[in-house]
Amino acid sequence: VRIVNVCLAERSYPIYITHSEIYEFGNCIKEHFKHNQVVIITNPTVDKLYSEVVTNSLKSAGYNVNKFIIPDGEEYKNIEWVIKAFDFLLENKYERQTGIIALGGGVIGDIAGFIASTYMRGVPLVQFPTTLLAQVDSSIGGKVGVNHPKLKNAIGAFYQPKCVFIDLSVLKTLPMEELKNGLTEVIKHGFILDSNFFEYLESRIKLLQELDAGVLLHAVSHSCEIKAYVVHRDERESGLRAILNYGHTIGHCIEQLTHYTRYKHGEAVAIGMVVESLIALKMKMIDREIFERQLGILKKADLPTTFPDLKVEDIIKSMRYDKKVQYGKVRFILPTAIGKVVIRDDVPDQIIVNAIMEMPKTS
Ligand SMILES: NC(=O)c1ccc[n+]([C@@H]2O[C@H](COP(=O)([O-])OP(=O)(O)OC[C@H]3O[C@@H](n4cnc5c(N)ncnc54)[C@H](O)[C@@H]3O)[C@@H](O)[C@H]2O)c1
Ligand SMILES: [Zn+2]
């Protein structure tokens, strides 16, 4: 078991990274869940694949296990399903010490985390992420919440788990589309903060896609370390944590303007990373080689790097409505080198427009 620590004073917690050791889960969480009542929150897809082995491991560690299932899909990450979960927990008389286990991808992690953060003013939470995106990104750092019809992730809280348990073997059942979704965030982590890691990925991205055990372990643990470092430095996103939004300013606009149907999040962010590094190139913050290297690795990972058929004016308009706009200024995270970014809110519209116009178009 490899351990990466998230250091947040009294809210610190470990991320356990294992391979084919789900049976260890129950023992692993013993020091985090003292009470013997636990509820797994999951969806039908993950339930079929992993509930049984997880439940068995919990039972042999002495836990009483119950399960609450939310349908599979982002559209169920809403307040109605939070209330249904509250009904279930209250009907079963679960008290304040009951442990909640979020078993699934980012959708389950976010909603189960939110349920844990509010039920009885907060019950202990363990994240058991089963998608690559959830393992390297959403399960770490305590952002939990649900969507509002008017805005994604509009309702939420910061609520750190007691621990995160990752078993890399669960990625074997993950569709390639979903794996690529998470790869974007792994590549992003290297590109914004760690040039050595970025280089490591440049030569091993195919092995990573093939789930080579050694590469996977290194890439996931290193990615977790980077996310943990950022969260340690800035838990509530008052500064540094915003750098994780690299590629997301444009990425979010693309997702929104294509109604969240055409692209996976990671795909939209990959396009966003290309546009945003092109902006940095136009602002003479990086040279072309850096732009090309990022483009190269995204292509190797089969991520989209061409711009969809969207109107530039609509992109600019949508950018201004994003919740990350502070005091009317659009904030960009821009590279200055591989492994280094800065936060800028003074990018002229014309440069954004030029960068988008210059992007090769999706045919
Ligand atoms: N809290 C944060 O900091 C944070 C960060 C990034 C994203 N998010 C949120 O994460 C969500 C996206 O998460 P996601 O990309 O993991 O999507 P997801 O949770 O929808 O999972 C993708 C699909 O994979 C299936 N699945 C999960 N694990 C599997 C496995 N091991 N084998 C086979 N299928 C499996 C799921 O059932 C689902 O159909 C969004 O709601 C986003 O807002 C949160
Ligand atoms: Zn993201």
JSON list of C-alpha atoms and ligand atoms in Angstrom, two decimals, residues 133 137 181 184-185 188 244-246 248 252 255 265-266 269, ligand 2:
[
{"chain": "A", "resi": 133, "resn": "LEU", "atom": "CA", "xyz": [-10.76, 11.17, -12.73]},
{"chain": "A", "resi": 137, "resn": "ASP", "atom": "CA", "xyz": [-8.86, 14.67, -8.83]},
{"chain": "A", "resi": 181, "resn": "ASN", "atom": "CA", "xyz": [-11.34, 11.73, -19.26]},
{"chain": "A", "resi": 184, "resn": "THR", "atom": "CA", "xyz": [-6.44, 14.95, -19.08]},
{"chain": "A", "resi": 185, "resn": "GLU", "atom": "CA", "xyz": [-6.25, 15.85, -15.41]},
{"chain": "A", "resi": 188, "resn": "LYS", "atom": "CA", "xyz": [-2.66, 18.82, -16.54]},
{"chain": "A", "resi": 244, "resn": "LEU", "atom": "CA", "xyz": [-6.04, 23.47, -11.10]},
{"chain": "A", "resi": 245, "resn": "ASN", "atom": "CA", "xyz": [-8.48, 25.26, -13.38]},
{"chain": "A", "resi": 246, "resn": "TYR", "atom": "CA", "xyz": [-5.89, 25.42, -16.14]},
{"chain": "A", "resi": 248, "resn": "HIS", "atom": "CA", "xyz": [-11.03, 24.88, -17.60]},
{"chain": "A", "resi": 252, "resn": "HIS", "atom": "CA", "xyz": [-16.18, 24.97, -19.30]},
{"chain": "A", "resi": 255, "resn": "GLU", "atom": "CA", "xyz": [-18.99, 22.01, -22.28]},
{"chain": "A", "resi": 265, "resn": "HIS", "atom": "CA", "xyz": [-15.27, 16.98, -19.22]},
{"chain": "A", "resi": 266, "resn": "GLY", "atom": "CA", "xyz": [-11.69, 15.83, -19.84]},
{"chain": "A", "resi": 269, "resn": "VAL", "atom": "CA", "xyz": [-10.54, 20.58, -20.90]},
{"chain": "B", "resi": 2, "resn": "ZN", "atom": "ZN", "xyz": [-11.47, 19.12, -14.41]}
]
